[in-house]
Coordinates of C-alpha atoms in Angstrom, one line a residue:
Chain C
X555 CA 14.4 -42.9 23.9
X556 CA 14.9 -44.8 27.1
X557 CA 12.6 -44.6 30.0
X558 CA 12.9 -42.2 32.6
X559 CA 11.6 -39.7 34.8
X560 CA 9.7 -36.9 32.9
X561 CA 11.9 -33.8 32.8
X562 CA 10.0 -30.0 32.6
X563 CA 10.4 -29.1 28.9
X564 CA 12.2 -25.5 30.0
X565 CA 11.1 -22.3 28.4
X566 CA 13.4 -21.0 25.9
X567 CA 11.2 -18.4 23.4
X568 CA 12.0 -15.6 25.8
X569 CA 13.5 -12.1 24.3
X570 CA 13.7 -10.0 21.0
X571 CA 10.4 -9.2 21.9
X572 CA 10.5 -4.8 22.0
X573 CA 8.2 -4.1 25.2
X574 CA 7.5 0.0 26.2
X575 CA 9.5 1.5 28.6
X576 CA 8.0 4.9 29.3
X577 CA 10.0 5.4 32.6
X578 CA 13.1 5.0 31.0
X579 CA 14.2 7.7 28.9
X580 CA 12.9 10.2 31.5
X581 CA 15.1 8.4 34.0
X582 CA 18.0 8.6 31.3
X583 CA 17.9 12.1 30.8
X584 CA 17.5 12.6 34.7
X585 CA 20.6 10.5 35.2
X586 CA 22.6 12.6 32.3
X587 CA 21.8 16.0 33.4
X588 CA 22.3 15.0 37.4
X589 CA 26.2 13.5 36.5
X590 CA 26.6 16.5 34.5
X591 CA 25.6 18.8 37.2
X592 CA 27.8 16.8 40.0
X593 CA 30.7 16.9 37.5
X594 CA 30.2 20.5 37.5
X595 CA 29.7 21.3 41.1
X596 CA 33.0 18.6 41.8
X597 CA 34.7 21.3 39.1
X598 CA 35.7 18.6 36.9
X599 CA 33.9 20.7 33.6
X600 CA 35.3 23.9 33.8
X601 CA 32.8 26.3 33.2
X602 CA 34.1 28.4 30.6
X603 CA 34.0 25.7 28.5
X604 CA 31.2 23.5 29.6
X605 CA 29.1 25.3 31.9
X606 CA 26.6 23.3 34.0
X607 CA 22.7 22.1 32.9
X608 CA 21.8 25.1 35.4
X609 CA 24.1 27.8 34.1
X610 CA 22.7 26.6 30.7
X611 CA 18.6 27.1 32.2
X612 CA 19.4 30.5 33.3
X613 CA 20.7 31.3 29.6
X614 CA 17.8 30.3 28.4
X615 CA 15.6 31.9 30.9
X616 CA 17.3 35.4 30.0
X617 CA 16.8 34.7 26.4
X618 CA 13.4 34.2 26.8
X619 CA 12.9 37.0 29.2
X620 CA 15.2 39.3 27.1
X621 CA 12.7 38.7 24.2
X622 CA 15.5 37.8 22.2
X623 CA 14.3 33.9 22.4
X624 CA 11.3 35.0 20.4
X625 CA 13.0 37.2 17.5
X626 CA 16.1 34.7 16.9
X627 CA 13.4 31.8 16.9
X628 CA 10.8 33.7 14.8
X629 CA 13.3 34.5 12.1
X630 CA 14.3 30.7 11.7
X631 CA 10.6 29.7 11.9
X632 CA 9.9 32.0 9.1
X633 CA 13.1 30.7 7.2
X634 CA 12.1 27.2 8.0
X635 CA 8.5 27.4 6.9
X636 CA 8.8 29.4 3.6
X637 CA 11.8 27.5 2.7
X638 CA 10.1 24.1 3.5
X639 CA 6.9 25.0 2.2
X640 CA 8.2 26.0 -1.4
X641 CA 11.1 22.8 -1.7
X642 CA 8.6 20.3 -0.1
X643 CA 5.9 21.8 -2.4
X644 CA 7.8 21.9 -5.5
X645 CA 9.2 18.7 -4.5
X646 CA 6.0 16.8 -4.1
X647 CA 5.4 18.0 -7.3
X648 CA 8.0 16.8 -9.4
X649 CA 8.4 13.7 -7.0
X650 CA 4.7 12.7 -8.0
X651 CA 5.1 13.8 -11.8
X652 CA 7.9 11.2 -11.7
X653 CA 5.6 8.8 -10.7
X654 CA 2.8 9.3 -12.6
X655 CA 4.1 9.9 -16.0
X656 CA 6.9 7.7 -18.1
X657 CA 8.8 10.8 -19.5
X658 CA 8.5 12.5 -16.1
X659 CA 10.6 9.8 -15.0
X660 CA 12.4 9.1 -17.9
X661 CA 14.2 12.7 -17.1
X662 CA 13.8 13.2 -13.7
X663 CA 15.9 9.8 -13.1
X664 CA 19.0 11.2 -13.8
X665 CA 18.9 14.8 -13.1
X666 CA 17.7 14.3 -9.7
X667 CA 20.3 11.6 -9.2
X668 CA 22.8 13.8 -10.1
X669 CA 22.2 16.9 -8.2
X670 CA 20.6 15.1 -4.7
X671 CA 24.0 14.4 -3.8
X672 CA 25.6 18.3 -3.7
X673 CA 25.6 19.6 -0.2
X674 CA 23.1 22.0 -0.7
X675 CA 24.9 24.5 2.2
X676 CA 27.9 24.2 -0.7
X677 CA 25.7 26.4 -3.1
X678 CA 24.7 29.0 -0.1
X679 CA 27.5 31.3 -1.4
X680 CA 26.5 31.2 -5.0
X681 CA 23.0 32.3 -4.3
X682 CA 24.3 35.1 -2.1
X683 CA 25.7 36.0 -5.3
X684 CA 22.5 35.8 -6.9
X685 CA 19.7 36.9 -4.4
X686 CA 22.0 38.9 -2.2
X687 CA 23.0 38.5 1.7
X688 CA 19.7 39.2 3.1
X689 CA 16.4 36.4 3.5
X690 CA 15.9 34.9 -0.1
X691 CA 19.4 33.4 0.0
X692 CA 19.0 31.2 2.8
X693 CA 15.2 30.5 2.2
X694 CA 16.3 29.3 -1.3
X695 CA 19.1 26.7 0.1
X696 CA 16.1 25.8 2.8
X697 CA 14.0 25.3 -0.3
X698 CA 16.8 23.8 -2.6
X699 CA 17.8 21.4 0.4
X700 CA 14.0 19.7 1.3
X701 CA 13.6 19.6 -2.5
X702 CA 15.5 16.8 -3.5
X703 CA 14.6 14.3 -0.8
X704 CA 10.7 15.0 -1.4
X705 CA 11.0 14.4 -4.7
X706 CA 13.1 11.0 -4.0
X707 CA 10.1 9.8 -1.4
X708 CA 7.3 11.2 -3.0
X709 CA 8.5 9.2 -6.7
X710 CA 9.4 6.2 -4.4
X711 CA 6.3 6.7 -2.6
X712 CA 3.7 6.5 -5.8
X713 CA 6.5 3.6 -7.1
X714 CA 5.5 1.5 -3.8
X715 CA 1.8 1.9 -4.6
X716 CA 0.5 -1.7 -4.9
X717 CA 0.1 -2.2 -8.6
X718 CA -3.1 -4.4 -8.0
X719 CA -5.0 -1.8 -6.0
X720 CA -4.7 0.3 -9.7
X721 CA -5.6 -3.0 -11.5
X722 CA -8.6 -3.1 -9.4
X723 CA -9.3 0.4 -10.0
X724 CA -9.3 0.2 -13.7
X725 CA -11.2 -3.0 -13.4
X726 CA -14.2 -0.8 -12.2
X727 CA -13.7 1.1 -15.0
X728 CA -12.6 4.1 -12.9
X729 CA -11.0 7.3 -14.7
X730 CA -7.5 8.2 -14.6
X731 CA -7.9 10.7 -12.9
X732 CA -10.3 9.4 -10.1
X733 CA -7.4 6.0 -9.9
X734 CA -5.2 8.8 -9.1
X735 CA -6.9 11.1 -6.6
X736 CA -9.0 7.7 -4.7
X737 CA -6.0 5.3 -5.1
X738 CA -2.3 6.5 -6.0
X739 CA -2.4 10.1 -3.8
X740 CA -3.5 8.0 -0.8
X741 CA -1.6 5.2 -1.0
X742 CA 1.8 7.1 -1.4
X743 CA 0.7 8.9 1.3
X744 CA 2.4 7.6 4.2
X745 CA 5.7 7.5 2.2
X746 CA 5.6 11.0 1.2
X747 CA 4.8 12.2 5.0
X748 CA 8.0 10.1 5.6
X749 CA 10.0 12.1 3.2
X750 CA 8.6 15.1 5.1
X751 CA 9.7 14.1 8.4
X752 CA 13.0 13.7 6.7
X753 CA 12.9 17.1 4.5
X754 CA 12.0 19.1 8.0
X755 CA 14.6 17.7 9.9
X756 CA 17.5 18.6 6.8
X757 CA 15.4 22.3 6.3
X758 CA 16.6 22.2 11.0
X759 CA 19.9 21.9 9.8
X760 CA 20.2 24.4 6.8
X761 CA 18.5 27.3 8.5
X762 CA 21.3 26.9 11.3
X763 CA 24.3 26.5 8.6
X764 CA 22.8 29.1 6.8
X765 CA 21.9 32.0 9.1
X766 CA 25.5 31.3 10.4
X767 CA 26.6 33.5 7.2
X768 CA 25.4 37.0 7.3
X769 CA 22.4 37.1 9.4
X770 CA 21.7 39.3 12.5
X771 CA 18.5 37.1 13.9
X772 CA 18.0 33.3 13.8
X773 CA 18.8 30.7 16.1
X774 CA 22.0 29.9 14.1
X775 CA 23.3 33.8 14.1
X776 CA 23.0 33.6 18.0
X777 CA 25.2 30.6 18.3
X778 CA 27.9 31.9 16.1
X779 CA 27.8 35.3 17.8
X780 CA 28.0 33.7 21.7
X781 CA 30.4 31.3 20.4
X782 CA 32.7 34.4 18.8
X783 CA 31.6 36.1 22.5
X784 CA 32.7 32.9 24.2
X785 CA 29.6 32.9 26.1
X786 CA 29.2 29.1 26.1
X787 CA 26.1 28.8 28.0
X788 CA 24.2 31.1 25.9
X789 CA 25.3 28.8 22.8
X790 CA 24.4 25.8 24.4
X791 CA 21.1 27.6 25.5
X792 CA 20.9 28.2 21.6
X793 CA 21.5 24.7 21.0
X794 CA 19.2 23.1 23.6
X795 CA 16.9 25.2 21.8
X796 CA 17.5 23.9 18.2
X797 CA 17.0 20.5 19.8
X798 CA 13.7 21.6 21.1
X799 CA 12.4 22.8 17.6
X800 CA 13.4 19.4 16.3
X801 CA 11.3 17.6 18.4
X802 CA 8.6 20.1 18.1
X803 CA 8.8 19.8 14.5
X804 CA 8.6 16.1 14.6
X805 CA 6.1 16.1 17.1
X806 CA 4.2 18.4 15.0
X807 CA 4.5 16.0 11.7
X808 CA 3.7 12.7 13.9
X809 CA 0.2 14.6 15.2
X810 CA -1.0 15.3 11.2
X811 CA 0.8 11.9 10.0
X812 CA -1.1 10.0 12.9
X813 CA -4.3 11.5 11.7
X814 CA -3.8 11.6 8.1
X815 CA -2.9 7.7 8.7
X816 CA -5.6 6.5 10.6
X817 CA -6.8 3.6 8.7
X818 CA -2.9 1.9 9.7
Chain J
X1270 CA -24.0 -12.6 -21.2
X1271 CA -21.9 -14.7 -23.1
X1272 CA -18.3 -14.7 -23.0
X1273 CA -16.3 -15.3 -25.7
X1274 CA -12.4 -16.2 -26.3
X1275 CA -11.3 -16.9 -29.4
X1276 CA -7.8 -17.8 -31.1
X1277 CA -6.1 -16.1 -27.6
X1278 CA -2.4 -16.2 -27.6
X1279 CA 0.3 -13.9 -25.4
X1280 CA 4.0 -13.5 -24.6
X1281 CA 6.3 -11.9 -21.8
X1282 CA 8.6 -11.1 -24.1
X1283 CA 10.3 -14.5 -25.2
X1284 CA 8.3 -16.9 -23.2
X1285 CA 4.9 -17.8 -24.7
X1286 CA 2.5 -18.0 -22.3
X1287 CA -1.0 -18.7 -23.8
X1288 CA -1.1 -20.4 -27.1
X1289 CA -4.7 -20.7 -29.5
X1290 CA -7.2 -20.8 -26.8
X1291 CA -10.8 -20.5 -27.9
X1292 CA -12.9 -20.7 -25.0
X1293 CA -16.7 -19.6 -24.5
X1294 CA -18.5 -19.5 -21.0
X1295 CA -22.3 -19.2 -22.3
X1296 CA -24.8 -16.7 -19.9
X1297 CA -25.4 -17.8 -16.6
X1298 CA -22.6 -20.3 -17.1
X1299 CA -19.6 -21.0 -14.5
X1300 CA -16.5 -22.5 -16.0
X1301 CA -13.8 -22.9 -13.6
X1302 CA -10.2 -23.5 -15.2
X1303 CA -7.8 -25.4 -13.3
X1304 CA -3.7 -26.1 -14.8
X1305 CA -0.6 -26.1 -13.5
X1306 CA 1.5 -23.2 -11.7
X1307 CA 2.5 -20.8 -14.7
X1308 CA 0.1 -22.1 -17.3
X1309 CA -1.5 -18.5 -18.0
X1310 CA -4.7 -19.2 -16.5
X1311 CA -4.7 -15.6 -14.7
X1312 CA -2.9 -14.4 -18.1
X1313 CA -6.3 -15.5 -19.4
X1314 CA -8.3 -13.9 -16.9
X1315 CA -6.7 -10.5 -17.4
X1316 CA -7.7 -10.5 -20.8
X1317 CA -10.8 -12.0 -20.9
X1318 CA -11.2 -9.0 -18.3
X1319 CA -9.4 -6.1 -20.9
X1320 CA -7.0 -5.8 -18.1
X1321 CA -4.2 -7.6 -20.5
X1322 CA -3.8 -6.9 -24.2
X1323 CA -3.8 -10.3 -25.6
X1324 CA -1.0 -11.0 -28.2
X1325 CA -3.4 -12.7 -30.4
X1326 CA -7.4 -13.7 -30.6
X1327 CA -10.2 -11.7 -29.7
X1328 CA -12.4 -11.2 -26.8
X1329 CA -16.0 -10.6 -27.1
X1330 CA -19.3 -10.5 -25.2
X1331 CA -22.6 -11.3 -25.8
X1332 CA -26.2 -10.8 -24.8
X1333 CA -28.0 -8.5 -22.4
X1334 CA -26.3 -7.1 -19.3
X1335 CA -29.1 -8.0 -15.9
X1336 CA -30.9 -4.4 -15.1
X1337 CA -29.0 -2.1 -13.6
X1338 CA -25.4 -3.4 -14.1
X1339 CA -22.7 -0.5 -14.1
X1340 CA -19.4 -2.8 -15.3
X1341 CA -20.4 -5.9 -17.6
X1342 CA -16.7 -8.0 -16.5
X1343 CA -16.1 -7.5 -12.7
X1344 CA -13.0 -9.6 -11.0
X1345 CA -12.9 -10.8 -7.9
X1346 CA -9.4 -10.6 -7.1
X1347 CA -7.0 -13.3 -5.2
X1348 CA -5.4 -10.8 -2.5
X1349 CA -9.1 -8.5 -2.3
X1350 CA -7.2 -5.6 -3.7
X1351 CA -9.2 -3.4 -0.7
X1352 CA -7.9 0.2 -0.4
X1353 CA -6.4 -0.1 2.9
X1354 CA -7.7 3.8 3.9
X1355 CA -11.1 3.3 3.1
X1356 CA -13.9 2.0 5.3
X1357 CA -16.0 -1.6 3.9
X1358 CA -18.4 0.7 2.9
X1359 CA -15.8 3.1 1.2
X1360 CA -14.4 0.1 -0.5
X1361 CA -17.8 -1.3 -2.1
X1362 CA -19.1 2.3 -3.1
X1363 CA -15.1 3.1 -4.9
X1364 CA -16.9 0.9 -7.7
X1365 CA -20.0 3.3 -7.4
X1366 CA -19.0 6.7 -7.2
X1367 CA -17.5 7.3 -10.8
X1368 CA -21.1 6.7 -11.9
X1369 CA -24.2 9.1 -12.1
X1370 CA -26.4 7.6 -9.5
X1371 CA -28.2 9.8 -6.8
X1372 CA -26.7 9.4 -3.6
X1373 CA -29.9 7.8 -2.4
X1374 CA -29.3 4.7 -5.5
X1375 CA -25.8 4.3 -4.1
X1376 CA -26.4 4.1 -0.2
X1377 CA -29.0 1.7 -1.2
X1378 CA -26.5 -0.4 -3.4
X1379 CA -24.1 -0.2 -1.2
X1380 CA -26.3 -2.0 1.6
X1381 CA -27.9 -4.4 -0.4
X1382 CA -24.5 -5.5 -1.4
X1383 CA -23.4 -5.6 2.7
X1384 CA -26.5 -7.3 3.2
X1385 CA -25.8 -10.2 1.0
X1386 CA -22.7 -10.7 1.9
X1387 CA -23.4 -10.6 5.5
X1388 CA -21.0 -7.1 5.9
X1389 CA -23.9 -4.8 7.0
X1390 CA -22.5 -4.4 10.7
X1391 CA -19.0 -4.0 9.3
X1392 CA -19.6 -1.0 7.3
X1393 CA -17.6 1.3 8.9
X1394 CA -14.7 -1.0 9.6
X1395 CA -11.4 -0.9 7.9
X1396 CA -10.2 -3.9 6.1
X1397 CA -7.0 -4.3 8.4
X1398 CA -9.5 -5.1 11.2
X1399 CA -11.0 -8.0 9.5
X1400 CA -10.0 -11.1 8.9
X1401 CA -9.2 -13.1 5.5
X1402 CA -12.5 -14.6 4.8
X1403 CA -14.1 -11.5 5.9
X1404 CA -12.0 -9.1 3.3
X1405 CA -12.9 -11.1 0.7
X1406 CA -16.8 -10.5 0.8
X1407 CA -15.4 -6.9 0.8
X1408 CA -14.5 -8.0 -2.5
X1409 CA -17.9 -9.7 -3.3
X1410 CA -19.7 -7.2 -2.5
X1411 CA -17.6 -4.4 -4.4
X1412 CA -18.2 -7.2 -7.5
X1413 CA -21.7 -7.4 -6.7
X1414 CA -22.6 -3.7 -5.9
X1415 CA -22.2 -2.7 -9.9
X1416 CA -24.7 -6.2 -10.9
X1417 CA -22.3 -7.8 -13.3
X1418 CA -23.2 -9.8 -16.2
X1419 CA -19.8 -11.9 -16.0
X1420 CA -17.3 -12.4 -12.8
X1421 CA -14.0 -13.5 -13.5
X1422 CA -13.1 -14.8 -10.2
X1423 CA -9.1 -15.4 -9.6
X1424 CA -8.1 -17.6 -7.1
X1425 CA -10.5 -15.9 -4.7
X1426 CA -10.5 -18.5 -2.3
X1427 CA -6.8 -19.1 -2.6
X1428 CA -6.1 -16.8 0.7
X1429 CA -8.0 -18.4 2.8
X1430 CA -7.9 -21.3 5.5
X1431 CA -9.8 -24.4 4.7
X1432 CA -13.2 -23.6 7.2
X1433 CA -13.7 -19.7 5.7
X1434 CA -13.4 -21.8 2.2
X1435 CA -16.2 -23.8 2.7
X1436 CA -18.2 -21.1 4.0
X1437 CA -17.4 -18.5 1.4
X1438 CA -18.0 -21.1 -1.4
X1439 CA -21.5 -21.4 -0.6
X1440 CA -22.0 -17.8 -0.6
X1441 CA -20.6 -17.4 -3.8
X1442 CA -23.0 -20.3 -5.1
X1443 CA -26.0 -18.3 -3.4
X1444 CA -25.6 -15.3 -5.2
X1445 CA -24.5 -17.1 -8.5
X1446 CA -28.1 -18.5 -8.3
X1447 CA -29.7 -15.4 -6.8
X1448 CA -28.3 -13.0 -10.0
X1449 CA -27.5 -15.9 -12.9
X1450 CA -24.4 -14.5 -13.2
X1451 CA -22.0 -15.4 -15.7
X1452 CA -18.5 -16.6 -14.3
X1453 CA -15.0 -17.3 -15.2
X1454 CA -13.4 -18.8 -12.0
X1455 CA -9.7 -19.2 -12.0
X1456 CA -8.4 -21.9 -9.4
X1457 CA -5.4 -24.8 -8.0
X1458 CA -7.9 -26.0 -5.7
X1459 CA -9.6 -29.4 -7.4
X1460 CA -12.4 -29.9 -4.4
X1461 CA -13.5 -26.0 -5.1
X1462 CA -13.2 -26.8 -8.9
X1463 CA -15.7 -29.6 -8.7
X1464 CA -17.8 -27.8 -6.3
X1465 CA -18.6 -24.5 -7.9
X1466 CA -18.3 -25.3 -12.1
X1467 CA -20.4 -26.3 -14.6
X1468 CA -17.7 -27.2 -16.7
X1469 CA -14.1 -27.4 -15.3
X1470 CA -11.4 -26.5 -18.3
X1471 CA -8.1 -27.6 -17.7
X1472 CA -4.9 -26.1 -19.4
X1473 CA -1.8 -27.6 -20.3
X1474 CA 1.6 -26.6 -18.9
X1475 CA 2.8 -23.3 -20.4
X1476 CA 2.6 -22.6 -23.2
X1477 CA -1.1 -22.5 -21.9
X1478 CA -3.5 -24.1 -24.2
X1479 CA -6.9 -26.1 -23.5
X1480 CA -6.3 -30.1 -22.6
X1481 CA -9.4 -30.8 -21.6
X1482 CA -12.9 -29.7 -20.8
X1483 CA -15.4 -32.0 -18.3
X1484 CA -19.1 -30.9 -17.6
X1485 CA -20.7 -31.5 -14.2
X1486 CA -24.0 -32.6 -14.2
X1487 CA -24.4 -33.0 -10.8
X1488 CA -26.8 -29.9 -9.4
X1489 CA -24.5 -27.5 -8.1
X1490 CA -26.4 -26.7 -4.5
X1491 CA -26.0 -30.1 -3.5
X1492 CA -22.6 -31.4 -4.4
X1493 CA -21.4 -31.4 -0.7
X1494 CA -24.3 -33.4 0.3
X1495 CA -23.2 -37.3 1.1
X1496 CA -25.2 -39.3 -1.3
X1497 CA -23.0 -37.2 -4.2
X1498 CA -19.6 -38.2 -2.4
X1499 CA -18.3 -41.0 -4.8
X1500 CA -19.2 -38.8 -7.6
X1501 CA -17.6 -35.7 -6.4
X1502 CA -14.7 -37.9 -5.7
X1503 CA -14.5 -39.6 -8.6
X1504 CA -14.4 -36.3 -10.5
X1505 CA -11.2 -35.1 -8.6
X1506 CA -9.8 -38.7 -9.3
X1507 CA -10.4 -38.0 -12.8
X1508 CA -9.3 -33.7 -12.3
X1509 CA -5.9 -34.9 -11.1
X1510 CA -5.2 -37.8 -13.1
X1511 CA -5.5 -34.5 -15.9
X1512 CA -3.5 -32.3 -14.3
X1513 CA -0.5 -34.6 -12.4
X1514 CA 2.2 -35.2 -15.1
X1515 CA 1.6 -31.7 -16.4
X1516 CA 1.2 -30.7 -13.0
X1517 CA 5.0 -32.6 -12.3
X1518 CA 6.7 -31.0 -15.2
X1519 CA 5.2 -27.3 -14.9
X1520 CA 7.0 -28.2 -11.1
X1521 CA 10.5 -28.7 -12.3
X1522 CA 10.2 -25.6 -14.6
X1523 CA 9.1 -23.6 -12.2
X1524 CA 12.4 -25.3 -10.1
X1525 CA 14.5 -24.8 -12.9
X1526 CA 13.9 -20.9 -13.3

């Protein structure tokens, strides 16, 4: 290179570097709500059809005064948790079986590949045939629904365990049944608290699809009826409430994952 | 204790891996076995270990196991193999807890194991907080906690950078001296060959089979020291010159699929 004057090397490794916002999604949802609420107030949403962020707090303010808040959400709570409970706990299960053992496998391959992909909300009616209109319908299509995906994450999960740890393990001499209990449980652990994050949020949407046929409480049975009732800030009152149990939910999950997974 | 190979052979399905090797690593003994990439010198570990069925030959000990020693063959393993969710301490004692000791015998295994491999004031750390060098005297002292007769050591070293080497090397030779142990140490590394065997074995390309064996008479403690340089170098000379065309070919396999 010839000689010349030395020239600042300029910095180019800036960006794709993810840094923490926290002011920013509060500032987003500010910024939603207040364009909303001035689209409102200017009358370009009419109301019957899209009331206003503050039409949609007082729903929600009267629900919860009304009481009714606490008796549409208790029902779906307790159709949420008993379904959940039994699918994630059968799930876990079978998804771990599938793991462990060849023939486990061997079967569950197939079958579970075959039926994960039914709508589960498909077979709603057929076990309103079986178990009736009333709760153990829509608990078993909660239960049926968070099945299938536990068992996928908790199989993949044990799968994904590194194979060297179990070398190790049985290097030591350690039982079977101590390798699985000190190394294979915990190490599929965080992918089967994955598949539970995933199984609660499909058992969110099954309770809703569900209690929408033949149910007098849940959060689901008051947006159908406000929507029949075209009382649109009630059912977005519903909705906003839905959204809130989801992130409650999740909140809940990240809490008992975050201390479960300490050691990440 | 002894450790004896005899007549080993083994396949993944139609490739041979190990063909006929007879080897024996006598008590107190470390032979290190060097060969090129995908000559079955970890094949050979796993089953001199009963971690690996072999397809042919037997495996045997011999001789007393040292006082106290919970699991005769203990590896040292090339990536540490340290349960992520468990503590240093809960790593080391995972090779304890299976056994019938008192609680009192284990917390006092457990610490003289720390101790000697300088972990003490990292018991209570997890392994994702330490660095390379530092996980693997995890896996030292989880060897060492059960007192075994033979170590079969693969690639333990390979991990790490260059300085943590050196260092961990003269641990290991420390506590080879301290408990007599037997070893069978599996490694690329020619320097960390010559350093740390008795005899270095070196295998063919795959198939694997025995080329060669050299014994190192040079005392083992002192090999680094300066007036030992020309030997120690001459050894590698003579190491590679053992290895390279094998070395070359078992490259262009490897290349080839």
């Amino acid at each position: 290179m010839a000689e010349s004057a030395p020239r600042p090397v300029a910095f180019r490794g800036g960006g794709f570097q993810p840094s923490p916002r926290r002011w920013a999604p509060w500032l987003a949802f500010a910024a939603i709500l207040g364009l909303w609420q001035a689209a409102s107030a200017a009358g370009m949403l009419p109301s019957l059809f899209m009331p206003s962020p503050v039409e949609i707090g007082r729903a929600l303010g009267s629900l919860a005064a009304s009481g009714d808040l606490g008796r549409h959400l208790g029902a779906s709570l307790y159709r949420i948790g008993l379904g959940w409970t039994l699918g994630a706990a059968a799930g876990l299960a079978v998804g771990l079986a599938m793991g462990l053992w060849s023939m486990a496998r061997a079967v569950g391959i197939p079958v579970v590949s075959a039926l994960f992909p039914i709508p589960k909300i498909a077979l709603l009616p057929l076990f309103i045939l079986w178990f009736g209109i009333g709760e153990p319908s829509k608990v078993a299509t909660i239960a049926l629904g968070t099945f299938f995906p536990t068992v996928v994450s908790a199989f993949g999960a044990v799968d994904n365990v590194p194979r060297n740890l179990i070398r190790m393990a049985q290097s030591f001499g350690l039982p079977v049944a101590e390798i699985v209990r000190k190394v294979v449980l915990p190490g599929a652990l965080p992918g089967v608290l994955s598949g539970f994050r995933i199984s609660a949020s499909i058992a969110l949407i099954l309770v809703v699809a569900a209690e929408m046929i033949g149910a007098e409480f849940g959060v689901g049975a008051y947006i159908l009826l406000t929507g029949n009732l075209m009382q649109i800030d009630r059912l977005l009152a519903g909705v906003v409430v839905l959204s809130l149990l989801g992130l409650a939910i999740g909140a809940i999950l990240g809490r008992v994952e975050a201390w479960l997974l300490r050691w990440r | 204790m002894d450790l004896r190979l005899s007549g080993i052979a083994h396949r993944y399905g139609d490739l041979t891996a190990i063909e006929r090797v007879d080897l024996t690593v006598g008590s107190g003994e470390t032979v290190v076995l060097i060969g090129p990439s995908g000559c079955g010198k970890s094949t050979l570990l796993g089953i001199a270990g009963g971690l690996l069925a072999p397809g042919a030959g037997r495996v045997e000990t011999a001789g007393a196991a040292p006082a106290g020693c919970l699991n005769p063959l203990t590896y040292v393993f090339q990536d540490f193999a340290l349960l992520p969710w468990r503590t240093v301490e809960g790593n080391v004692a995972l090779a304890l807890e299976h056994h019938p000791l008192t609680a009192s015998e284990r917390a006092e295994r457990v610490d003289a194991a720390l101790a000697l491999t300088g972990l003490r004031e990292f018991a209570l750390v997890y392994p994702k907080q330490l660095s390379g060098g530092m996980r693997q005297r995890v896996g030292l002292a989880r060897a060492v906690v059960v007192r075994p007769a033979i170590l079969l050591l693969d690639e333990p070293l390979s991990a790490l950078d260059a300085q943590t080497r050196e260092l961990l090397m003269a641990d290991l030779l420390a506590i080879w001296e301290r408990e007599r142990t037997t070893a069978l140490y599996v490694t690329h590394n020619l320097a960390e060959a010559a350093r740390l065997g008795d005899r270095v074995v070196v295998m063919s390309r795959r198939p694997g089979r025995i080329k060669d064996t050299l014994a190192i008479d040079l005392p083992r403690g002192a090999r680094e020291r300066p007036e030992h340089a020309a030997a120690m170098a001459d050894l590698q000379a003579r190491l590679w010159r053992l290895i390279e065309d094998e070395a070359r070919v078992a490259e262009r396999e490897v290349a080839d699929g």
